[in-house]
Coordinates of C-alpha atoms and ligand atoms in Angstrom, one line a residue:
M11 CA 199.4 -100.9 143.3
L12 CA 198.9 -99.6 139.0
T13 CA 197.2 -102.4 138.1
V14 CA 193.9 -101.0 141.0
K15 CA 194.3 -98.0 140.0
H16 CA 194.5 -98.9 136.5
S17 CA 191.4 -100.8 136.9
K18 CA 189.6 -98.2 138.8
K19 CA 189.6 -95.8 136.3
L20 CA 188.7 -99.6 134.0
A21 CA 185.8 -100.0 135.4
I22 CA 185.3 -95.8 135.6
I23 CA 185.3 -95.7 132.2
S24 CA 183.1 -98.5 131.0
F25 CA 180.8 -97.0 133.8
I26 CA 180.0 -93.5 131.9
V27 CA 180.5 -95.8 128.8
I28 CA 177.4 -98.3 128.7
F29 CA 175.3 -94.9 131.0
I30 CA 175.9 -92.8 128.0
F31 CA 174.6 -95.8 126.0
S32 CA 171.9 -96.4 128.0
L33 CA 170.6 -92.4 127.5
C34 CA 170.8 -93.5 124.1
M35 CA 169.2 -96.7 123.7
P36 CA 165.2 -96.1 123.8
F37 CA 166.2 -93.8 120.8
L38 CA 168.4 -96.2 119.0
S39 CA 165.6 -98.9 119.6
A40 CA 162.4 -96.7 118.7
K41 CA 164.0 -96.5 115.5
A42 CA 164.1 -99.6 114.7
A43 CA 160.9 -100.7 116.3
S44 CA 159.8 -97.2 114.3
D45 CA 161.3 -98.3 110.7
D46 CA 159.0 -102.0 111.0
S47 CA 156.4 -100.3 112.7
L48 CA 154.3 -100.6 108.9
Q49 CA 156.3 -104.6 108.1
Q50 CA 155.2 -105.8 112.1
I51 CA 151.1 -105.1 111.0
K52 CA 151.5 -106.8 108.4
D53 CA 152.4 -110.1 109.1
K54 CA 150.5 -110.8 111.2
K55 CA 148.4 -109.8 108.5
Q56 CA 145.5 -107.7 111.0
L57 CA 145.2 -104.4 111.8
V58 CA 144.0 -103.9 115.4
V59 CA 142.2 -100.1 116.1
G60 CA 140.6 -99.1 119.2
L61 CA 137.5 -97.0 119.7
S62 CA 134.7 -96.3 122.3
A63 CA 131.8 -97.0 120.0
D64 CA 129.5 -94.5 121.9
Y65 CA 130.0 -91.6 119.1
P66 CA 127.2 -91.9 116.1
P67 CA 128.0 -90.4 113.6
Y68 CA 131.6 -91.8 113.9
E69 CA 131.8 -95.0 115.6
F70 CA 127.8 -96.6 117.2
H71 CA 126.2 -100.1 117.4
Q72 CA 123.7 -100.9 115.6
T73 CA 121.6 -103.9 113.9
V74 CA 122.9 -105.0 110.9
K75 CA 120.6 -107.8 109.1
G76 CA 119.8 -109.1 112.3
K77 CA 123.5 -108.7 113.9
D78 CA 125.4 -106.8 116.5
E79 CA 128.3 -104.3 114.6
I80 CA 130.4 -101.8 115.1
V81 CA 129.6 -99.2 112.4
G82 CA 130.4 -95.9 111.5
F83 CA 133.5 -93.7 109.3
D84 CA 135.0 -94.1 111.4
I85 CA 134.8 -97.8 110.8
S86 CA 134.8 -96.4 106.6
I87 CA 138.0 -94.8 107.9
A88 CA 140.1 -98.0 110.1
Q89 CA 138.7 -100.1 106.9
K90 CA 140.7 -98.4 104.2
I91 CA 144.0 -97.6 106.0
A92 CA 143.1 -102.0 106.6
D93 CA 143.0 -102.9 102.7
D94 CA 146.0 -99.9 101.7
M95 CA 147.1 -101.9 103.7
G96 CA 146.3 -105.3 102.3
V97 CA 145.1 -106.7 106.3
K98 CA 142.3 -107.7 108.2
L99 CA 140.8 -105.0 110.3
S100 CA 140.2 -106.1 113.7
I101 CA 138.0 -103.9 115.4
K102 CA 138.9 -103.6 119.2
E103 CA 135.9 -102.0 122.3
M104 CA 136.3 -100.5 124.7
G105 CA 137.0 -97.8 127.6
F106 CA 137.5 -93.8 125.7
D107 CA 139.4 -93.1 128.5
S108 CA 141.6 -96.9 128.2
L109 CA 142.3 -95.9 124.9
L110 CA 145.9 -94.1 124.7
G111 CA 146.4 -97.5 128.0
A112 CA 146.2 -99.6 125.1
L113 CA 147.9 -98.2 122.5
K114 CA 151.5 -97.8 124.2
T115 CA 151.5 -101.2 125.6
G116 CA 150.3 -102.8 122.4
K117 CA 147.2 -104.0 122.2
I118 CA 145.6 -101.8 119.7
D119 CA 147.9 -100.7 116.6
L120 CA 145.8 -97.6 116.1
I121 CA 143.0 -95.8 118.3
I122 CA 140.5 -94.2 114.9
S123 CA 137.7 -92.8 117.6
G124 CA 137.5 -89.1 116.8
M125 CA 140.7 -88.5 118.5
S126 CA 141.9 -84.8 118.4
P127 CA 145.7 -84.5 118.5
T128 CA 146.1 -82.6 122.2
P129 CA 149.5 -81.2 123.4
E130 CA 149.0 -83.9 126.4
R131 CA 149.0 -86.8 124.3
L132 CA 151.1 -85.7 121.0
K133 CA 153.6 -86.7 124.3
E134 CA 152.8 -89.8 124.5
V135 CA 151.5 -90.5 121.2
D136 CA 151.8 -89.6 117.5
F137 CA 149.1 -88.7 115.9
S138 CA 147.8 -88.0 111.3
D139 CA 147.4 -85.8 109.6
P140 CA 143.6 -85.3 110.4
Y141 CA 140.6 -86.6 108.5
M142 CA 138.1 -83.9 109.6
A143 CA 137.2 -80.8 111.0
V144 CA 134.8 -80.0 113.8
E145 CA 132.6 -77.5 116.6
Q146 CA 131.6 -78.6 119.8
E147 CA 128.7 -78.0 120.4
I148 CA 126.7 -78.6 123.5
V149 CA 123.8 -80.0 124.0
I150 CA 120.9 -79.1 126.4
R151 CA 116.8 -79.6 126.9
K152 CA 115.0 -78.2 124.3
T153 CA 112.9 -76.3 127.3
D154 CA 115.4 -74.1 128.5
K155 CA 116.2 -73.3 125.1
D156 CA 116.5 -69.6 125.2
K157 CA 117.8 -69.5 129.2
L158 CA 120.8 -71.2 128.0
K159 CA 122.2 -68.8 124.6
S160 CA 125.4 -67.7 125.5
T161 CA 128.2 -70.0 126.6
N162 CA 128.1 -67.1 130.0
D163 CA 124.7 -68.3 131.3
F164 CA 125.9 -71.7 131.9
S165 CA 127.7 -70.4 135.5
G166 CA 125.3 -71.5 137.7
T167 CA 124.5 -75.4 136.2
K168 CA 125.8 -79.5 136.4
V169 CA 127.7 -80.3 132.4
G170 CA 128.2 -83.6 131.8
A171 CA 131.5 -84.0 129.7
Q172 CA 133.0 -87.4 128.5
K173 CA 136.2 -88.6 130.6
Q174 CA 139.7 -87.6 129.3
T175 CA 138.2 -86.3 126.1
T176 CA 138.9 -82.4 125.3
Q177 CA 134.8 -81.2 125.5
E178 CA 136.0 -82.1 129.5
E179 CA 138.8 -80.2 129.1
L180 CA 136.2 -77.4 126.9
A181 CA 133.3 -77.3 129.9
Q182 CA 135.6 -76.7 132.4
K183 CA 137.9 -73.6 131.2
E184 CA 135.0 -71.7 129.0
L185 CA 131.7 -72.6 130.5
T186 CA 132.9 -70.7 134.0
G187 CA 130.8 -71.1 136.7
S188 CA 129.1 -74.5 136.2
T189 CA 130.0 -77.7 137.4
V190 CA 131.4 -80.8 134.8
T191 CA 130.4 -84.6 135.7
S192 CA 132.1 -87.1 133.2
L193 CA 131.4 -89.7 132.7
Q194 CA 132.7 -93.1 130.5
K195 CA 130.1 -93.4 127.9
V196 CA 127.9 -90.7 125.9
P197 CA 124.3 -92.5 125.9
D198 CA 125.0 -91.6 130.6
L199 CA 125.5 -88.4 130.0
I200 CA 122.7 -88.0 126.9
L201 CA 120.3 -90.4 130.3
N202 CA 121.2 -87.6 132.6
L203 CA 119.7 -84.4 131.1
K204 CA 117.2 -86.4 130.3
N205 CA 116.7 -86.7 133.1
N206 CA 117.2 -83.4 135.0
K207 CA 120.3 -85.0 136.6
I208 CA 122.5 -82.6 133.9
D209 CA 122.0 -79.3 132.7
A210 CA 124.0 -79.5 129.0
V211 CA 126.9 -82.1 127.6
V212 CA 129.6 -80.8 125.5
L213 CA 129.9 -82.6 122.3
E214 CA 131.7 -82.6 118.6
G215 CA 129.4 -81.0 116.4
P216 CA 128.8 -84.0 114.2
V217 CA 128.0 -86.6 117.6
A218 CA 126.0 -83.4 119.5
E219 CA 123.2 -83.5 115.7
A220 CA 123.2 -87.2 115.9
Y221 CA 121.6 -87.3 119.3
A222 CA 119.3 -84.1 118.8
S223 CA 117.9 -85.8 115.6
Q224 CA 117.5 -88.4 117.6
D225 CA 115.1 -87.3 120.3
D226 CA 113.3 -84.7 119.9
T227 CA 113.2 -83.6 123.8
L228 CA 116.5 -82.4 123.0
T229 CA 118.5 -79.3 121.2
I230 CA 121.8 -78.0 120.4
S231 CA 122.8 -75.0 122.4
D232 CA 123.4 -71.7 120.2
A233 CA 126.0 -71.5 123.0
K234 CA 129.5 -71.1 121.2
F235 CA 132.8 -71.7 122.2
I236 CA 135.9 -70.0 121.6
N237 CA 137.7 -72.8 121.0
G238 CA 134.9 -74.8 119.9
G239 CA 137.5 -75.3 116.6
K240 CA 139.1 -79.4 117.2
E241 CA 140.3 -81.6 114.7
T242 CA 140.0 -85.6 114.7
S243 CA 142.5 -87.6 113.6
V244 CA 143.5 -90.8 114.4
A245 CA 146.6 -92.4 116.7
M246 CA 150.2 -94.2 117.0
E247 CA 152.6 -95.3 119.2
K248 CA 155.3 -92.6 119.5
G249 CA 157.8 -93.0 116.7
A250 CA 156.5 -95.5 114.6
T251 CA 157.1 -93.4 110.9
T252 CA 156.0 -95.6 108.7
L253 CA 152.6 -97.1 109.5
K254 CA 152.1 -93.2 110.3
D255 CA 153.3 -92.4 106.7
Q256 CA 151.0 -95.4 105.0
V257 CA 148.2 -94.0 107.2
N258 CA 148.4 -90.4 106.1
H259 CA 148.9 -92.1 102.8
S260 CA 144.9 -93.1 102.9
I261 CA 143.4 -90.0 104.3
K262 CA 145.3 -88.0 101.8
E263 CA 143.3 -90.4 99.3
I264 CA 139.8 -90.3 101.4
K265 CA 140.6 -85.8 100.8
D266 CA 141.3 -86.2 97.3
K267 CA 138.9 -88.4 96.6
K268 CA 136.1 -86.8 98.5
L269 CA 135.8 -90.1 100.1
L270 CA 134.0 -89.2 104.2
K271 CA 131.2 -87.6 102.2
D272 CA 130.0 -91.6 101.7
Y273 CA 131.7 -92.4 104.4
Q274 CA 129.1 -89.0 106.7
K275 CA 126.0 -90.4 104.9
E276 CA 126.7 -94.0 104.9
A277 CA 126.6 -93.8 109.0
N278 CA 124.0 -91.4 108.7
E279 CA 120.9 -94.1 106.1
L280 CA 122.6 -96.7 109.1
M281 CA 121.6 -93.8 112.3
F282 CA 118.7 -93.9 111.0
Q283 CA 118.0 -96.8 110.5
K284 CA 113.4 -96.2 111.9
S285 CA 112.3 -99.6 112.4
N286 CA 110.1 -102.0 114.5
F287 CA 111.7 -100.8 117.9
F288 CA 110.9 -105.0 119.1
S289 CA 112.0 -106.1 115.9
Q290 CA 114.8 -104.5 116.3
Y291 CA 115.7 -105.6 119.9
G292 CA 114.0 -107.9 120.7
S293 CA 116.7 -110.3 120.2
Y294 CA 118.5 -108.9 122.5
F295 CA 116.4 -108.8 125.1
L296 CA 115.5 -112.9 124.9
K297 CA 118.8 -114.0 124.5
G298 CA 119.7 -111.6 127.5
T299 CA 116.8 -113.6 129.1
L300 CA 117.9 -116.9 128.5
Y301 CA 121.1 -116.1 130.4
T302 CA 119.3 -114.9 133.2
I303 CA 117.4 -117.7 134.0
V304 CA 120.5 -120.4 133.2
L305 CA 122.5 -118.0 135.4
A306 CA 119.8 -118.1 138.0
A307 CA 118.9 -121.6 137.8
I308 CA 122.6 -122.8 137.6
G309 CA 123.2 -120.8 140.5
V310 CA 120.2 -122.5 143.0
F311 CA 120.6 -125.1 142.1
C312 CA 124.3 -125.4 142.7
G313 CA 123.9 -123.5 145.3
A314 CA 121.6 -125.9 146.8
I315 CA 123.5 -128.5 147.2
F316 CA 126.3 -126.8 148.1
G317 CA 124.5 -124.7 151.0
A318 CA 122.8 -128.2 152.2
L319 CA 126.5 -129.7 152.9
L320 CA 127.5 -126.6 155.0
A321 CA 123.9 -127.2 156.5
L322 CA 124.9 -130.3 157.6
M323 CA 127.8 -129.6 158.7
K324 CA 127.0 -126.4 161.1
L325 CA 124.8 -128.9 162.6
A326 CA 127.1 -131.2 163.2
K327 CA 128.3 -132.8 166.5
T328 CA 132.4 -131.4 165.8
R329 CA 133.4 -127.8 165.8
W330 CA 135.9 -128.9 163.1
L331 CA 133.3 -129.1 160.7
R332 CA 130.4 -126.3 163.0
W333 CA 133.6 -123.3 162.5
P334 CA 134.4 -123.6 158.9
A335 CA 130.7 -123.9 157.9
T336 CA 129.5 -120.3 160.4
W337 CA 132.7 -118.7 159.2
Y338 CA 132.1 -119.5 156.0
I339 CA 128.3 -118.2 155.7
E340 CA 128.7 -115.3 158.5
F341 CA 131.7 -114.4 155.8
V342 CA 129.5 -114.6 152.5
R343 CA 126.2 -112.3 154.2
G344 CA 128.8 -109.7 155.4
T345 CA 130.8 -109.2 152.0
P346 CA 128.7 -107.7 148.7
L347 CA 127.6 -110.1 146.0
L348 CA 130.0 -107.6 143.2
V349 CA 132.8 -107.6 145.9
Q350 CA 132.8 -111.7 145.8
I351 CA 131.6 -111.5 141.5
F352 CA 135.3 -109.1 140.4
I353 CA 137.1 -111.7 142.9
V354 CA 135.8 -114.8 141.0
F355 CA 136.6 -113.1 138.0
F356 CA 140.2 -111.9 138.7
G357 CA 141.1 -114.2 141.8
T358 CA 141.4 -117.5 139.5
Q359 CA 143.0 -115.1 136.8
V360 CA 145.9 -114.9 139.7
F361 CA 145.6 -118.2 139.4
G362 CA 146.4 -119.4 136.7
L363 CA 142.6 -120.2 135.6
N364 CA 140.9 -118.3 133.1
L365 CA 137.4 -118.8 133.0
S366 CA 135.0 -116.9 130.9
A367 CA 133.2 -114.4 132.6
F368 CA 129.8 -116.7 132.0
I369 CA 131.7 -119.5 134.7
S370 CA 133.2 -116.9 136.3
G371 CA 129.4 -115.5 137.7
C372 CA 127.6 -118.8 137.9
I373 CA 130.5 -119.9 140.0
A374 CA 129.9 -116.5 142.3
L375 CA 126.3 -116.9 142.6
S376 CA 126.4 -120.2 143.5
L377 CA 129.2 -119.9 146.2
N378 CA 126.9 -117.1 147.2
S379 CA 123.8 -118.6 147.1
A380 CA 125.4 -121.6 149.9
A381 CA 125.6 -119.1 152.5
Y382 CA 122.1 -117.7 152.6
V383 CA 121.4 -122.2 152.2
A384 CA 122.4 -123.0 154.4
E385 CA 120.9 -120.7 157.1
I386 CA 117.3 -121.6 155.0
I387 CA 117.9 -125.2 156.1
R388 CA 119.3 -124.6 159.2
A389 CA 116.8 -123.5 160.8
G390 CA 113.9 -125.1 158.9
I391 CA 115.5 -128.4 160.9
T392 CA 115.6 -126.5 163.9
A393 CA 112.4 -124.5 164.1
V394 CA 111.5 -128.6 163.7
N395 CA 110.2 -129.0 167.2
K396 CA 112.8 -131.3 170.0
G397 CA 110.2 -133.4 170.8
Q398 CA 110.0 -134.3 167.9
T399 CA 113.3 -136.7 168.0
E400 CA 112.3 -137.4 170.9
A401 CA 109.0 -138.6 170.3
A402 CA 110.8 -140.9 167.2
R403 CA 113.9 -141.5 169.3
S404 CA 111.3 -142.7 172.4
L405 CA 110.0 -145.3 169.2
G406 CA 113.1 -147.1 169.4
M407 CA 114.3 -145.1 165.8
T408 CA 117.9 -144.3 165.6
Q409 CA 119.6 -140.8 164.8
N410 CA 119.4 -141.2 161.6
Q411 CA 116.0 -142.6 161.2
A412 CA 114.4 -139.7 163.2
M413 CA 116.0 -137.4 160.6
R414 CA 114.9 -139.4 157.8
F415 CA 111.3 -139.6 158.7
I416 CA 110.7 -137.5 161.1
I417 CA 112.2 -134.4 160.9
L418 CA 113.4 -133.8 157.7
P419 CA 109.9 -134.3 156.3
Q420 CA 109.0 -131.8 158.5
A421 CA 111.2 -129.1 157.9
I422 CA 110.8 -129.4 153.9
K423 CA 107.9 -127.8 154.6
N424 CA 110.0 -124.6 155.9
I425 CA 112.9 -124.9 153.9
L426 CA 110.5 -125.1 150.3
P427 CA 109.0 -121.5 150.5
A428 CA 112.2 -120.4 151.5
L429 CA 113.4 -121.5 149.6
G430 CA 111.6 -120.0 146.6
N431 CA 112.3 -117.3 147.5
E432 CA 115.7 -118.0 146.9
F433 CA 115.9 -119.0 143.5
V434 CA 114.4 -115.1 143.8
T435 CA 116.3 -113.3 145.0
V436 CA 119.1 -115.0 142.8
I437 CA 116.9 -114.0 139.8
K438 CA 117.2 -110.4 140.6
E439 CA 120.9 -110.2 141.1
S440 CA 122.2 -112.5 138.6
S441 CA 121.5 -108.4 136.7
I442 CA 124.6 -107.2 138.7
V443 CA 127.3 -110.2 136.9
S444 CA 127.1 -107.7 134.1
V445 CA 129.7 -105.6 135.3
I446 CA 131.9 -108.2 134.6
G447 CA 130.7 -108.7 131.2
V448 CA 128.0 -111.6 131.0
G449 CA 125.3 -111.1 128.6
E450 CA 122.4 -111.3 130.7
L451 CA 119.7 -109.5 131.0
M452 CA 121.1 -106.0 132.2
F453 CA 124.3 -106.0 129.7
M454 CA 122.4 -106.7 127.1
T455 CA 119.8 -102.8 127.6
G456 CA 123.4 -101.4 128.6
V457 CA 123.0 -103.0 124.7
V458 CA 120.0 -102.1 123.4
Q459 CA 120.6 -98.3 125.8
G460 CA 123.5 -97.4 123.9
T461 CA 122.6 -98.1 120.5
S462 CA 118.8 -97.2 120.2
F463 CA 119.3 -93.6 121.8
K464 CA 117.3 -94.1 124.2
P465 CA 119.0 -94.2 127.1
F466 CA 114.9 -95.0 129.1
V467 CA 113.1 -97.2 127.1
P468 CA 114.9 -100.2 128.2
L469 CA 115.1 -100.2 131.7
I470 CA 111.4 -100.1 131.1
I471 CA 111.1 -103.3 129.2
T472 CA 114.1 -104.7 131.6
S473 CA 111.7 -104.8 134.3
L474 CA 108.5 -106.1 133.5
I475 CA 110.7 -108.2 132.5
Y476 CA 111.7 -109.4 135.5
F477 CA 109.0 -109.2 137.6
V478 CA 106.5 -111.3 135.0
L479 CA 109.9 -113.8 136.0
T480 CA 109.7 -113.1 139.4
F481 CA 106.8 -113.2 140.3
S482 CA 105.5 -116.7 137.5
L483 CA 108.0 -118.0 139.7
S484 CA 106.8 -116.4 143.5
R485 CA 102.8 -118.0 141.5
L486 CA 104.8 -122.1 141.0
L487 CA 106.0 -122.0 144.2
G488 CA 103.1 -120.9 145.7
I489 CA 100.8 -123.8 143.9
A490 CA 103.1 -126.3 144.8
E491 CA 103.0 -124.6 148.4
R492 CA 98.9 -125.7 148.5
R493 CA 99.9 -129.2 147.6
F494 CA 102.0 -129.9 150.1
K495 CA 99.5 -128.7 152.3
T496 CA 97.0 -130.4 152.0
S497 CA 99.3 -133.1 151.4
D498 CA 99.1 -132.6 155.1
Ligands
LIG80 N1 137.5 -85.2 120.6 C1 137.6 -85.7 122.1 C2 138.2 -85.9 122.0 O1 139.5 -86.2 121.1 C3 135.9 -86.6 122.1 C4 135.7 -88.0 121.2 C5 135.6 -88.8 122.2 N2 135.5 -90.3 121.2 C6 134.0 -91.0 121.3 N3 134.6 -92.3 120.7 N4 134.0 -91.3 122.4 O2 138.3 -86.2 123.4

């Protein structure tokens, strides 16, 4: 009896002890981690900085000596911090709204992306001392300059801001009566502004100036925010005190030696580095076009082989071959290519296959095209008059011989033009593969849009390239078709 009572007491006490201990655990481990956060970076000899490179002059893409690079004064600051630590700098680009998550899951060591400390963010991460103080501005179309002069004038307008930024909040709070549209990338906001889809974009002062000076249809409104003054800092994981001290040390030196001025000057020069559009971005379009052609060619080639197989299955006598083919074709034709691409890309990941975006894109396009090719071939074969088979059979040919010598040669005349059309379709549809990051034409267009501050021109160039590709292909196919006709 006594022992039971005793052991009960013991159990309760040990439960309480464990409970209290586990409550303290996060603090203990955070403390322990805080002490080696700097050491960890030094040990792996690399500082990983996350940012969203759509924010000139903070961070943006630029062609430097013919190569695409991420530059800007945030990069100079990151480089200085890495140099002071004696480690290599590695930049990870992502959407601004993904940065906090990446920091918290340890994918990056620091965020240096023009990020301002806010009470909400301070709950999740720590911030260094600020390296810059800035005013928030509103970019508008020049034609609206006289109409939108104070924050009250924005009632009834559509205002854009980058997702999950302080600008988004500011627009909601101070531009009363306006509807706020949030997008992930700044260049898309500018494009929407230029196309009258929205009437204003709230941006950090230097960024607003950058875009306004790059585009003479845009300007900065005279409207001033009440709480428009913000600071930008470096973000790091909570409790990483040694890392924070080190970053603050570098920032202090940047301030003491007035290095930021030089960094800004450098960034501005890179931003305004003007050269001929084509000599600067031609290589992007060329590379993208090559990728598109290869992607489409592989898609059509593999699709044709698999499609022919499916067509034969569908024409087979046993339903065990017919059914799977029919269902496959129906499924693929009844679901969007976009979904199929994601299924292949992420699905293979689930099964432990780490396929590159390019391979995934090829597979998805082939699988998709096969379903359409199968129908083309099947229709081509069944369109040949039934009497033809009967005539061949009555001449003493076997079923196979009739297929090979009588039906197929005639069917091919039906199939080839349609197959050519399929090729044209695949060229166009391959643009969707850009969503998983394959560097084809559409993807490259996005890069050029962001780098050149020109949201529209790259789209026109790209549409022309697609048109030249598809038009010359259909011309070639037309010639081939006529050859076939004369051989009748
Ligand atoms: N300063 C703003 C914020 O902290 C916006 C920063 C956006 N940065 C960028 N690289 N797009 O929310």
